[in-house]
Coordinates of C-alpha atoms and ligand atoms in Angstrom, one line a residue:
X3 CA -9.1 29.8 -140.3
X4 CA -11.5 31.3 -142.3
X5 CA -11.0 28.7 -145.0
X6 CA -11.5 26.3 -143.2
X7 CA -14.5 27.3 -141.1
X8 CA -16.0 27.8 -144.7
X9 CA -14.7 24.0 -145.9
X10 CA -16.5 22.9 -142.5
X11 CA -19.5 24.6 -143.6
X12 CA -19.8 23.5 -147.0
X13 CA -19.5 20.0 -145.3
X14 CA -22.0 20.4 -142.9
X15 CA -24.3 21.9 -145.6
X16 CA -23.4 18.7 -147.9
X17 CA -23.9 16.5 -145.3
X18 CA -27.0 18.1 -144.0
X19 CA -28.8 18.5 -147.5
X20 CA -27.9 14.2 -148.2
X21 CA -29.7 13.6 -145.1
X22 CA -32.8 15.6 -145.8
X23 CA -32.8 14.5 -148.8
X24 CA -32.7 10.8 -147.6
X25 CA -35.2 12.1 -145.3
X26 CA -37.5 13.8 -148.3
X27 CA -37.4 10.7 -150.4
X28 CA -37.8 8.3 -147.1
X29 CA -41.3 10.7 -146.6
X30 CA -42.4 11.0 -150.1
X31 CA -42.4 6.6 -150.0
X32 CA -44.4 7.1 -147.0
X33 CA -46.7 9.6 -148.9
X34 CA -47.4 7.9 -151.8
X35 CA -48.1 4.9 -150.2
X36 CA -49.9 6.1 -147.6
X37 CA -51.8 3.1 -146.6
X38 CA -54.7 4.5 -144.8
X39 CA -55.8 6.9 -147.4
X40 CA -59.1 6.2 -148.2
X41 CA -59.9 4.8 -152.1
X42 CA -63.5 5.8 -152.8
X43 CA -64.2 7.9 -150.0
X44 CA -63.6 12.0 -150.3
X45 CA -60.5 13.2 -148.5
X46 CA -58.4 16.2 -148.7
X47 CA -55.4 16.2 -151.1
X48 CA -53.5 17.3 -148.4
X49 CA -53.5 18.8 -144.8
X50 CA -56.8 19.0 -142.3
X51 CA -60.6 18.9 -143.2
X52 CA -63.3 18.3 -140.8
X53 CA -67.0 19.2 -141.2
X54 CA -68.8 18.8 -144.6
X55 CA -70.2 22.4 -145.4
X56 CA -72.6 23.6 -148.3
X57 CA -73.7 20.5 -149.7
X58 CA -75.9 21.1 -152.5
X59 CA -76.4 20.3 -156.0
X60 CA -76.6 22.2 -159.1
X61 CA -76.2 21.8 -162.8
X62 CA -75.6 17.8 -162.7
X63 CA -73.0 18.2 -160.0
X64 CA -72.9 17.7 -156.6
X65 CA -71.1 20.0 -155.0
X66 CA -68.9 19.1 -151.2
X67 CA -67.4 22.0 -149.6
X68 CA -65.8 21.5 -146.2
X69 CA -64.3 22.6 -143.2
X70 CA -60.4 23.6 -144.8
X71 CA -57.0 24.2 -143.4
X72 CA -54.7 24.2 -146.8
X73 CA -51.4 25.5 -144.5
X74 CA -51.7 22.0 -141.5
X75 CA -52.3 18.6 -140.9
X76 CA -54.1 20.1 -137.7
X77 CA -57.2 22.4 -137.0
X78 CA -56.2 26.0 -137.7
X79 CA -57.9 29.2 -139.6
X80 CA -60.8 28.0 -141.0
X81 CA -61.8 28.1 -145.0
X82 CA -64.5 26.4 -147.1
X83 CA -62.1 24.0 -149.4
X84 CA -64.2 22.7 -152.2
X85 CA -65.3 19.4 -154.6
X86 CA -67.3 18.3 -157.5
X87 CA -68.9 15.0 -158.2
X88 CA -70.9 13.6 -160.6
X89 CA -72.1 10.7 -158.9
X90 CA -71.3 11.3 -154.9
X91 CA -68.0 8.5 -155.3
X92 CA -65.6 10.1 -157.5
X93 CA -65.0 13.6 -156.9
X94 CA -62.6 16.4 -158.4
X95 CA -60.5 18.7 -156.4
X96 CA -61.5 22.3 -157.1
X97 CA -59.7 25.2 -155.9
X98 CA -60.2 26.9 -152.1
X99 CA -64.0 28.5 -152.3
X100 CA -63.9 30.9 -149.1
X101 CA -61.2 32.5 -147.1
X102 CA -61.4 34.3 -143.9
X103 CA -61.0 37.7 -143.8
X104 CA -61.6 40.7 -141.4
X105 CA -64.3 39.5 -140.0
X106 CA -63.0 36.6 -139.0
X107 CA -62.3 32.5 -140.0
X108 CA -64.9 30.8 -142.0
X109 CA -66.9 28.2 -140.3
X110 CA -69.6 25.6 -141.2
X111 CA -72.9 26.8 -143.0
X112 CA -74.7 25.4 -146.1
X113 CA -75.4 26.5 -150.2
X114 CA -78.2 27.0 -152.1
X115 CA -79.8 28.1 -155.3
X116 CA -81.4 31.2 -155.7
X117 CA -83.5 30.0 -158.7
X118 CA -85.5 33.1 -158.4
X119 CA -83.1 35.6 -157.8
X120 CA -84.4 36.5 -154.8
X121 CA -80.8 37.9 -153.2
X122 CA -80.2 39.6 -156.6
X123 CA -77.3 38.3 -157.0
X124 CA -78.3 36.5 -160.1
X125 CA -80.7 33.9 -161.6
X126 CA -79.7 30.9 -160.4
X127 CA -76.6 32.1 -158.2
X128 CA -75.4 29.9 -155.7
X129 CA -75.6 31.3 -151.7
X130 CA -73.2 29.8 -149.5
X131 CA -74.6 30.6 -145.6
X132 CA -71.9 30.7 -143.1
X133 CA -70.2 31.3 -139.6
X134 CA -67.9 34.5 -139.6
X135 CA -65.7 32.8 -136.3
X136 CA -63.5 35.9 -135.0
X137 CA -60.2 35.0 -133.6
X138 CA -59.4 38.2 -132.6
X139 CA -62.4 39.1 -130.4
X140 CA -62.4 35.4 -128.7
X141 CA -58.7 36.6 -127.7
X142 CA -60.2 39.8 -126.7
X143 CA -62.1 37.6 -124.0
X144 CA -65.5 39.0 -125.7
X145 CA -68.4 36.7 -126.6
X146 CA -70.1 37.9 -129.5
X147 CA -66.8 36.5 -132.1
X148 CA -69.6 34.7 -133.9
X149 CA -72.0 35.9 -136.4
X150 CA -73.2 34.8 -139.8
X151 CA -72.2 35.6 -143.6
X152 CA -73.4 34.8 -146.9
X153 CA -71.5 34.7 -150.5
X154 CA -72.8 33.7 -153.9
X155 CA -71.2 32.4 -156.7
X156 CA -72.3 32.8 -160.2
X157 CA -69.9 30.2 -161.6
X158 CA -71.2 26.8 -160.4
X159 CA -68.9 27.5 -157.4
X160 CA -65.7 28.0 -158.7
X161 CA -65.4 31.9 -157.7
X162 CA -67.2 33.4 -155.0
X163 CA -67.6 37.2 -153.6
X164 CA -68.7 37.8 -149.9
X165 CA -71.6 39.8 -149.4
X166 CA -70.7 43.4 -148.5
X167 CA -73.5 44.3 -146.0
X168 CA -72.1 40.7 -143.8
X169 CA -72.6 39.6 -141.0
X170 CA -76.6 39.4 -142.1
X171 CA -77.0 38.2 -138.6
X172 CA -75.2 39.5 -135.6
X173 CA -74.0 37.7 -132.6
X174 CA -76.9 38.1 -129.4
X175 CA -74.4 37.8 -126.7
X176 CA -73.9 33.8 -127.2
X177 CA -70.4 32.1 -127.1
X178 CA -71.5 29.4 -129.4
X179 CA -73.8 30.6 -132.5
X180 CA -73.3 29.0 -135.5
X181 CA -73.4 26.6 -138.9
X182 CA -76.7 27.9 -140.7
X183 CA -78.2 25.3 -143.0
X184 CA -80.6 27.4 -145.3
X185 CA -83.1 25.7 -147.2
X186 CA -86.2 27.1 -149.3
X187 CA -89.6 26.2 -147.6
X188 CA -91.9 24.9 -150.1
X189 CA -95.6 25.8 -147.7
X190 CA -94.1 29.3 -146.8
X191 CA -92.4 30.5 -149.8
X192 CA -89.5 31.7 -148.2
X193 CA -86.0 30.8 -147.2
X194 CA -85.6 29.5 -144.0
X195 CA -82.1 28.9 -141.6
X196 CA -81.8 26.9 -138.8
X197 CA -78.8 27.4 -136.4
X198 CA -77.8 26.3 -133.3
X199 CA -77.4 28.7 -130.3
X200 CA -75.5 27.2 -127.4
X201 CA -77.5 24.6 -126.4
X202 CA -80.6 25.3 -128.4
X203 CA -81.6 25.2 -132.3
X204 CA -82.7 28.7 -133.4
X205 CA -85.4 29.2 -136.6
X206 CA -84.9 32.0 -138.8
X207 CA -86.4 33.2 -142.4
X208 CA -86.1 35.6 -144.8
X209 CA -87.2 36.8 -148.5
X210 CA -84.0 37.6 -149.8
X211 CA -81.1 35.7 -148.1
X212 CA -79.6 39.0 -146.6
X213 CA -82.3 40.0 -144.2
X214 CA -83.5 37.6 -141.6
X215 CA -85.9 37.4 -138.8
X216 CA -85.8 34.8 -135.6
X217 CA -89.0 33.1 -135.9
X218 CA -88.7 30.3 -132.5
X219 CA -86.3 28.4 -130.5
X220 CA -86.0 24.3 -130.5
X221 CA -85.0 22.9 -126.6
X222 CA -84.9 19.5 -125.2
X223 CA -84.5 18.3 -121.9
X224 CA -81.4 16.2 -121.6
X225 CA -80.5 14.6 -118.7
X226 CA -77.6 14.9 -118.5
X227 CA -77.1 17.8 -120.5
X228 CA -75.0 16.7 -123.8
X229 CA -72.2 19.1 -125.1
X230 CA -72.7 22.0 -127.2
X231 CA -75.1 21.6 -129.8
X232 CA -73.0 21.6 -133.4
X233 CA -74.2 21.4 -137.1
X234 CA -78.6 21.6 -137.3
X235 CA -80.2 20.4 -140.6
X236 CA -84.2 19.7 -140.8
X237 CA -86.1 18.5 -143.5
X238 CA -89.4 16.9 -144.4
X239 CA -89.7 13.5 -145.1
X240 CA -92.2 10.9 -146.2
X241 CA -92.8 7.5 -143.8
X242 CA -91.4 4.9 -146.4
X243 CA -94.8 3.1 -147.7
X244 CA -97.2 5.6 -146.2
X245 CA -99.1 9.1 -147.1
X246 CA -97.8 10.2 -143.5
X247 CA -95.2 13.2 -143.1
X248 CA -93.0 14.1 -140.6
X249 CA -89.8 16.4 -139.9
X250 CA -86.8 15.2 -139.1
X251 CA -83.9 17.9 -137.2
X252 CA -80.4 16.7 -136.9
X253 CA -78.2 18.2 -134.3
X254 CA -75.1 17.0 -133.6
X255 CA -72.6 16.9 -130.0
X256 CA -68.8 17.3 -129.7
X257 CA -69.1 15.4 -126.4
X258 CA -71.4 12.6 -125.0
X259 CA -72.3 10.9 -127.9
X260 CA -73.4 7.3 -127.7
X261 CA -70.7 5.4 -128.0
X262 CA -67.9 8.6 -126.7
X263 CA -66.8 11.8 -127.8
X264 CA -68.8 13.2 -130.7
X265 CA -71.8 12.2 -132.6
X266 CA -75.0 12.9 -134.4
X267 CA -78.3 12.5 -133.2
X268 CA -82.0 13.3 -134.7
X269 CA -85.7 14.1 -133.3
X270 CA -88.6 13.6 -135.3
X271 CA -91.4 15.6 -135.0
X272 CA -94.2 18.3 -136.4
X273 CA -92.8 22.2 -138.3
X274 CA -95.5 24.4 -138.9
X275 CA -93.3 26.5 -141.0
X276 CA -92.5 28.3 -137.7
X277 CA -92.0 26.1 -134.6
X278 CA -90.6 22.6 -134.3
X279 CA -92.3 20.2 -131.6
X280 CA -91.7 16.5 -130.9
X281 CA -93.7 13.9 -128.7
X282 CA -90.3 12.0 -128.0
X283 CA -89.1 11.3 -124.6
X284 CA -85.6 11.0 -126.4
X285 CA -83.8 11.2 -129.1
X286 CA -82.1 9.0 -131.4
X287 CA -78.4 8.4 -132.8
X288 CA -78.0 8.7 -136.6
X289 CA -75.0 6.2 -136.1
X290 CA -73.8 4.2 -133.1
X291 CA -69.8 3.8 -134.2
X292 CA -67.4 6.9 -133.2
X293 CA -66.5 8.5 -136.4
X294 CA -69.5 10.0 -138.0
X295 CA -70.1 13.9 -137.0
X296 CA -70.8 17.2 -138.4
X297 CA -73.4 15.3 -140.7
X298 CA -76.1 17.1 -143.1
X299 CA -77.7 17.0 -146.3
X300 CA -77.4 18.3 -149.4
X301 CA -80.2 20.7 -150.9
X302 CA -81.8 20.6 -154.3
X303 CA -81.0 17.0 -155.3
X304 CA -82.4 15.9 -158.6
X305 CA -84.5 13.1 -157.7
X306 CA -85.8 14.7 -153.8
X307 CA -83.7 12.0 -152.4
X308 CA -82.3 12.4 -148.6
X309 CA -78.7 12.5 -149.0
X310 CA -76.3 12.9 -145.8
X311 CA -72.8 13.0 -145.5
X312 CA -70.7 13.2 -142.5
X313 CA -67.2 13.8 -140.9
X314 CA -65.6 10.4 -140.5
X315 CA -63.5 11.5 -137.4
X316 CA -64.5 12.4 -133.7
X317 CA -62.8 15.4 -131.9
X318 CA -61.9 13.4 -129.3
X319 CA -58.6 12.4 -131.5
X320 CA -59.2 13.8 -134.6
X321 CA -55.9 16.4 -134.6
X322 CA -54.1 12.8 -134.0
X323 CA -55.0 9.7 -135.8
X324 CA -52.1 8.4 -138.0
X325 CA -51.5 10.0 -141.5
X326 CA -48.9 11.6 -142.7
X327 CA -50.0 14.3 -145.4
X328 CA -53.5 14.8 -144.8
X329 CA -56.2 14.3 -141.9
X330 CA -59.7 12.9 -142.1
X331 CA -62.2 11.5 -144.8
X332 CA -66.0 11.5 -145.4
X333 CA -68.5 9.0 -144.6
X334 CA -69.8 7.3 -147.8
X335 CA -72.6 9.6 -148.7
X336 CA -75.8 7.6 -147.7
X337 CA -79.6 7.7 -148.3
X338 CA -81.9 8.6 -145.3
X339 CA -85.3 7.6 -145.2
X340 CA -88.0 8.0 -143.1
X341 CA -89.5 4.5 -141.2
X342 CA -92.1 3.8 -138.8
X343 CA -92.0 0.3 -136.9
X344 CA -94.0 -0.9 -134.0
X345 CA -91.2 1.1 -131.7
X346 CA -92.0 4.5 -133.6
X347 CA -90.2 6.4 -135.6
X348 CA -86.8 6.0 -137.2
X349 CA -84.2 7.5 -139.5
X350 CA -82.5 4.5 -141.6
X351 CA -79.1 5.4 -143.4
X352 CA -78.8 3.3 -146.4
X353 CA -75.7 2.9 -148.7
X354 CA -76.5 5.1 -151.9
X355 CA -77.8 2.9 -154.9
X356 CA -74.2 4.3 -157.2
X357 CA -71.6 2.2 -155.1
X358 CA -73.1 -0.7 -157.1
X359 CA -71.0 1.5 -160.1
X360 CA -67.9 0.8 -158.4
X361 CA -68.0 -2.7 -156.9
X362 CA -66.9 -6.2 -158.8
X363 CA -68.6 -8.9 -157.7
X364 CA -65.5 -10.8 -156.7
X365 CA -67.1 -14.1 -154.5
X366 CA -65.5 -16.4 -156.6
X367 CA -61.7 -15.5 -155.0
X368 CA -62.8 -16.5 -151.8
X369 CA -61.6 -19.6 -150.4
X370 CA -61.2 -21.3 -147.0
X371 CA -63.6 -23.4 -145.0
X372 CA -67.1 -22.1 -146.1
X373 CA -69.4 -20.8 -142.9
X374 CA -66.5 -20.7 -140.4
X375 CA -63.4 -18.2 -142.6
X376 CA -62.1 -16.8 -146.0
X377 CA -59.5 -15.7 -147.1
X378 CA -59.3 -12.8 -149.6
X379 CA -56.0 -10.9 -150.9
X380 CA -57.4 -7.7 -149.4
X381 CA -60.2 -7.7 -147.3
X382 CA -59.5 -3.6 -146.8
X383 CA -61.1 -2.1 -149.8
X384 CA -64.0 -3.9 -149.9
X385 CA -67.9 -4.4 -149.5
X386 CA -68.9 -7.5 -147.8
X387 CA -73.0 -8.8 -147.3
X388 CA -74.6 -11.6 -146.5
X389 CA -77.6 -12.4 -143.9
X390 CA -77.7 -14.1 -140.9
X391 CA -80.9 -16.0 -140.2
X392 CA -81.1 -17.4 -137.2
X393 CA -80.1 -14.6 -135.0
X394 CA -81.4 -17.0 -131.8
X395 CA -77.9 -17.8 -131.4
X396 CA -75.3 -15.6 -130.3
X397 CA -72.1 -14.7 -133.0
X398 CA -69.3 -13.0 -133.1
X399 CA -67.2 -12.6 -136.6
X400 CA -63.7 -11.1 -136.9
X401 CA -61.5 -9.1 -139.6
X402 CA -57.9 -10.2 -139.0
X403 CA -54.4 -10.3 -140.8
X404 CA -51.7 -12.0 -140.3
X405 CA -50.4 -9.7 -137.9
X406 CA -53.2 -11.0 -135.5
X407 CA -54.6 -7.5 -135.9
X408 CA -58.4 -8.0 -135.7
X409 CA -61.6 -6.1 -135.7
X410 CA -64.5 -8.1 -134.0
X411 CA -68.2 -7.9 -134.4
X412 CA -70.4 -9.9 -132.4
X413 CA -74.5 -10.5 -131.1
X414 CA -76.1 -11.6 -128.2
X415 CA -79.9 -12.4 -128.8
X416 CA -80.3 -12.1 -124.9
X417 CA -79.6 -8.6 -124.8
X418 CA -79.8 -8.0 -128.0
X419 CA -76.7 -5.9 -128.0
X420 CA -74.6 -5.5 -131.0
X421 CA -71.4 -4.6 -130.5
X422 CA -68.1 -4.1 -132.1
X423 CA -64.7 -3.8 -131.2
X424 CA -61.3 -2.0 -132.3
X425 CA -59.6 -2.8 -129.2
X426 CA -56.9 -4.7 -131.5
X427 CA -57.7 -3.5 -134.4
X428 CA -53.9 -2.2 -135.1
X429 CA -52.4 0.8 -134.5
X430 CA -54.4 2.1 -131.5
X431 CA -52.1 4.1 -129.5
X432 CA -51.9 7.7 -131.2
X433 CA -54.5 9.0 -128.7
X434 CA -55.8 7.3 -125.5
X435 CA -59.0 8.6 -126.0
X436 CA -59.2 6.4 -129.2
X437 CA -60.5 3.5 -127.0
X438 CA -62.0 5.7 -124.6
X439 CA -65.3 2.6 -125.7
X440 CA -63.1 -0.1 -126.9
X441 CA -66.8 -1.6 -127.4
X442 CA -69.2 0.1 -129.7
X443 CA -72.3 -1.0 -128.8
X444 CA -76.1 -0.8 -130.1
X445 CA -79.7 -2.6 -129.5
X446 CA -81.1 -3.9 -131.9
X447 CA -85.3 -4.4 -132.1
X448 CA -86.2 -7.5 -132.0
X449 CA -86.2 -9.8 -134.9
X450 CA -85.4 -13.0 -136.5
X451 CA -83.0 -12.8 -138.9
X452 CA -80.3 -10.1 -139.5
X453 CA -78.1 -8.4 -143.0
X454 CA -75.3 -7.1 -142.8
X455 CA -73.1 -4.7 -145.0
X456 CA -69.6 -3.7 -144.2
X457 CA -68.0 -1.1 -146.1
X458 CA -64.4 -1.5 -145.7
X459 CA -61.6 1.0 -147.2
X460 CA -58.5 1.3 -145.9
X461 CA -58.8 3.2 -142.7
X462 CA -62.7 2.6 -141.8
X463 CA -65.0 0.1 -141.7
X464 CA -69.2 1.4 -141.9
X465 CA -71.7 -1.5 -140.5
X466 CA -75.0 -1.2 -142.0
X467 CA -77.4 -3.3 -140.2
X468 CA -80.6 -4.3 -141.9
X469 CA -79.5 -2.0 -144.8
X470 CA -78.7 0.8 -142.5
X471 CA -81.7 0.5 -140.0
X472 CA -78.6 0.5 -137.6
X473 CA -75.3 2.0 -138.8
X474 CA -71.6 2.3 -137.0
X475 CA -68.8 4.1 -138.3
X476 CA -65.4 3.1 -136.9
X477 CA -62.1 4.0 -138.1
X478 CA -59.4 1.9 -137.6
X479 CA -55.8 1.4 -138.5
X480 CA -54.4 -2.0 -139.1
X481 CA -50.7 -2.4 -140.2
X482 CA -51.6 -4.4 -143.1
X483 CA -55.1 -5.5 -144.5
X484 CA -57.3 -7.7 -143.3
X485 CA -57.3 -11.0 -145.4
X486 CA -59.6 -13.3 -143.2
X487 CA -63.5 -13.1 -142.3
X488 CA -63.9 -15.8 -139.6
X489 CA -67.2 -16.9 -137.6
X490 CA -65.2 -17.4 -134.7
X491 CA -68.6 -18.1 -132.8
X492 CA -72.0 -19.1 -132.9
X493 CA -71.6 -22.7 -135.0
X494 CA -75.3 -22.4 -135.2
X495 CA -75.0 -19.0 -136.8
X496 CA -76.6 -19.6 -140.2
X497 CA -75.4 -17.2 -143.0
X498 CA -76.7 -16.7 -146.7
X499 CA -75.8 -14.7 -149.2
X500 CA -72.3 -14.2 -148.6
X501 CA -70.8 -11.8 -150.8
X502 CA -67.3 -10.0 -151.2
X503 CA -67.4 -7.7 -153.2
X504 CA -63.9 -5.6 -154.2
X505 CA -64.0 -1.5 -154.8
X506 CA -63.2 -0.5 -158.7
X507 CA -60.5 1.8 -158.6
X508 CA -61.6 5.2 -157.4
X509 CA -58.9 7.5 -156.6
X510 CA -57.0 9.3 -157.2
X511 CA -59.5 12.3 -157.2
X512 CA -57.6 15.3 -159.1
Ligands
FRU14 C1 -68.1 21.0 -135.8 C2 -67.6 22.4 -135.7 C3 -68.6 23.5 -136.1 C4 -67.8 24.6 -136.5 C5 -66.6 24.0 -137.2 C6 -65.3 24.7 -137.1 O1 -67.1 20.1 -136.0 O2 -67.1 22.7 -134.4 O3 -69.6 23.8 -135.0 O4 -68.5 25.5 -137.4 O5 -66.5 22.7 -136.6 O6 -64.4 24.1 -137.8

């Protein structure tokens, strides 16, 4: 009996260890080819990232820490996971930065440099601001689980130790008070944090980095109220082509964003080193498409340049969309600048000057009937411009494959509405919420003639409209690349300056 319970065993076991190992290699196929993983924008080697933390450069390097969960593919215990990059396209995986610890999970916040040594933790040292997010007392039913921390590395990053008097600010009574972006005011002379406080942005400062003092509180009407506010950054910019200065605050919303879900919007307005005021009636959207949130911008950057970089997912279905060994990439980095038109203000988001580094001019390869579709091996990892210009006439252009999987993009000059659509854009059904807006929409000012970029690499596609005075952000999920670009409207539509353009190899980023 016994024997042979122990020959059934070894058989089970035998038979048990083939199939996981079918199973094994069946998922490491799937893993390596993982077909949406992005090629030249930043993702995670494995399991879940979301919200880009403690962007700032130092010693040549631009440095991209972020939202971490090393143990899931979901949301879990939050730690600052950490990368390197020399030119914001090709980064290096560096080890885990922060970890929780007693005083709870670690949670967005921003870096800087202490050239001055004003924290005495070093010339130079780098001071990571942060949310302590306690699990234990949000359990506990109590409100105050939020407070914020600092840490400093001396190392360009690589090891950090927490500050031992943390949290250097304690939780008012507030559910939702969190992700400090630091910066160093230039007029003051001090260090200055903005945060955001339930539905309000809170301005701190301080001399050393450990001990700070509420200075004022930023509110704005909304009607309706928008969710709760998420991830403030402010900085001063300079109207492109004028002597004329303005702030700009970013805040962004896990819910009612303008296209669904979450999203990132932006008043511009007057700081006085203290208070933050606005003449706008309402605000504006950094990006119109459904996967750009969490967004900010790094500090200290070499040439002053604006740069922002965002979370290309939405909560809405983040935990869901279809990969198998990690979750969620990066925008591209992009360049913001400050504009003024006959409408006002506005923030444009333009592709950063470096993807030129790692494009080939390809146009040649592209064949078909010229003006109404091409056909390209692999429209998926690629950069696509050209200008329309006669926008008089409505258009509508299409991605496709020959699965008839097809992402659509179309104008009316009547309304002059914008709008894309991933309604059949492939594998749509993970969550129903992604097609809560099968239409992203957006209005464009008026004008005469349009460009267009699209940014396309395997899993997203980023529309910059008039080199990013209107940007959308969609991820999408076809079941093979798209190989054709077809004006499948508008025969009046007049396009120049086609180009395709194919993405040098980029990954993978050890
Ligand atoms: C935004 C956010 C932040 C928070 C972090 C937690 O996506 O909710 O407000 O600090 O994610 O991971």
């Amino acid at each position: 009996m016994l024997l042979l319970g122990l020959m059934s065993l070894s058989l089970n076991c035998s038979s048990k260890s083939k199939k996981e190992a079918k199973l094994l290699a069946e998922n490491a196929k799937k893993v390596s080819l993982e077909q949406f993983r992005p090629l030249f924008h930043f993702t995670p080697k494995e399991k879940w990232m979301n919200d880009p933390n403690g962007l700032v450069y130092h010693n040549a390097e631009y440095h991209l820490f972020y939202q971490y969960y090393p143990d899931s593919t979901v949301w879990g215990p939050m730690h600052w996971g950490h990368a390197k990059s020399k030119d914001l396209l090709k980064w290096k995986h560096q080890d885990i930065a922060l970890y929780p610890d007693s005083l709870g999970y670690i949670f967005s916040g921003s870096a800087v440099i202490d050239v001055k040594n004003t924290a005495g933790f070093g010339e130079n040292a780098m001071v990571a601001a942060f949310t302590y997010h306690d699990p234990i007392k949000e359990k506990e039913g109590q409100i105050d689980f939020q407070t914020q921390g600092i840490a400093h590395s001396n190392d360009n990053g690589k090891t950090w130790t927490k500050y031992e008097g943390n949290p250097v600010i304690k939780n008012p009574g507030i559910r939702d008070f969190r992700d400090p972006k630091v910066f160093w005011n230039v007029e003051k002379s001090n260090w200055q944090m903005v945060l955001v406080a339930k539905d309000e942005v809170q301005f701190y400062e301080s001399m050393d980095l450990k001990s700070w003092n509420k200075i004022s509180v930023f509110r704005f009407d909304d009607n309706p109220p928008l969710g709760v506010w998420e991830c403030p950054d402010i900085f001063k910019m300079k109207v492109e082509n004028t002597e004329e200065e303005k702030w700009v605050l970013i805040v962004s919303h896990g819910q009612g964003a303008a296209n669904g879900g979450s999203g990132t919007r932006y008043f511009i307005g007057d700081y006085d080193g203290t208070t933050f005021t606005t003449q706008q009636k309402s605000s504006q959207w950094l990006d119109y498409g459904t996967d750009n949130y969490a967004g900010v911008t790094y500090n200290n950057t070499p040439d002053g340049k604006r740069i922002f970089i965002g979370w290309m997912s939405n909560w809405d279905y983040a935990t869901t969309t279809p990969t198998i060994r990690w979750r969620s990439a990066m925008t591209l980095p992009r360049e913001l600048t400050l504009n003024k038109t006959e409408n006002g203000y506005y923030v444009k988001s333009s592709l950063i000057e470096q993807i030129g580094t790692i494009t080939t001019d390809v146009s040649s390869e592209v064949s078909g009937t010229p003006d109404t579709q091409f056909t390209y091996a692999d429209l998926q990892r690629s950069l696509l411009s050209y200008d329309i210009t006669d926008i008089t006439h409505p258009f509508e252009i299409s991605l496709s494959n020959s699965k008839e999987e097809l992402y659509t993009i179309s104008y009316d000059p009547k309304s002059r509405i914008f709008s894309t659509d991933r309604s059949k854009s492939g594998n749509i059904d993970f969550n129903k919420k992604f097609l809560k807006n099968p239409k992203q929409t957006m209005t464009i000012g008026a004008r005469t003639q349009m460009s267009l970029t699209l940014v396309l690499d395997a899993s997203s596609i980023e529309i910059f409209v008039n080199d990013g005075e209107f940007v959308m952000t969609n991820q999408i999920f076809p079941s093979e690349p798209y190989t054709k670009f077809h004006i499948s409207k508008g025969p009046n539509t007049k396009m120049e300056n086609f180009e395709i353009k194919k993405i040098k190899h980029v990954v993978p980023q050890e």
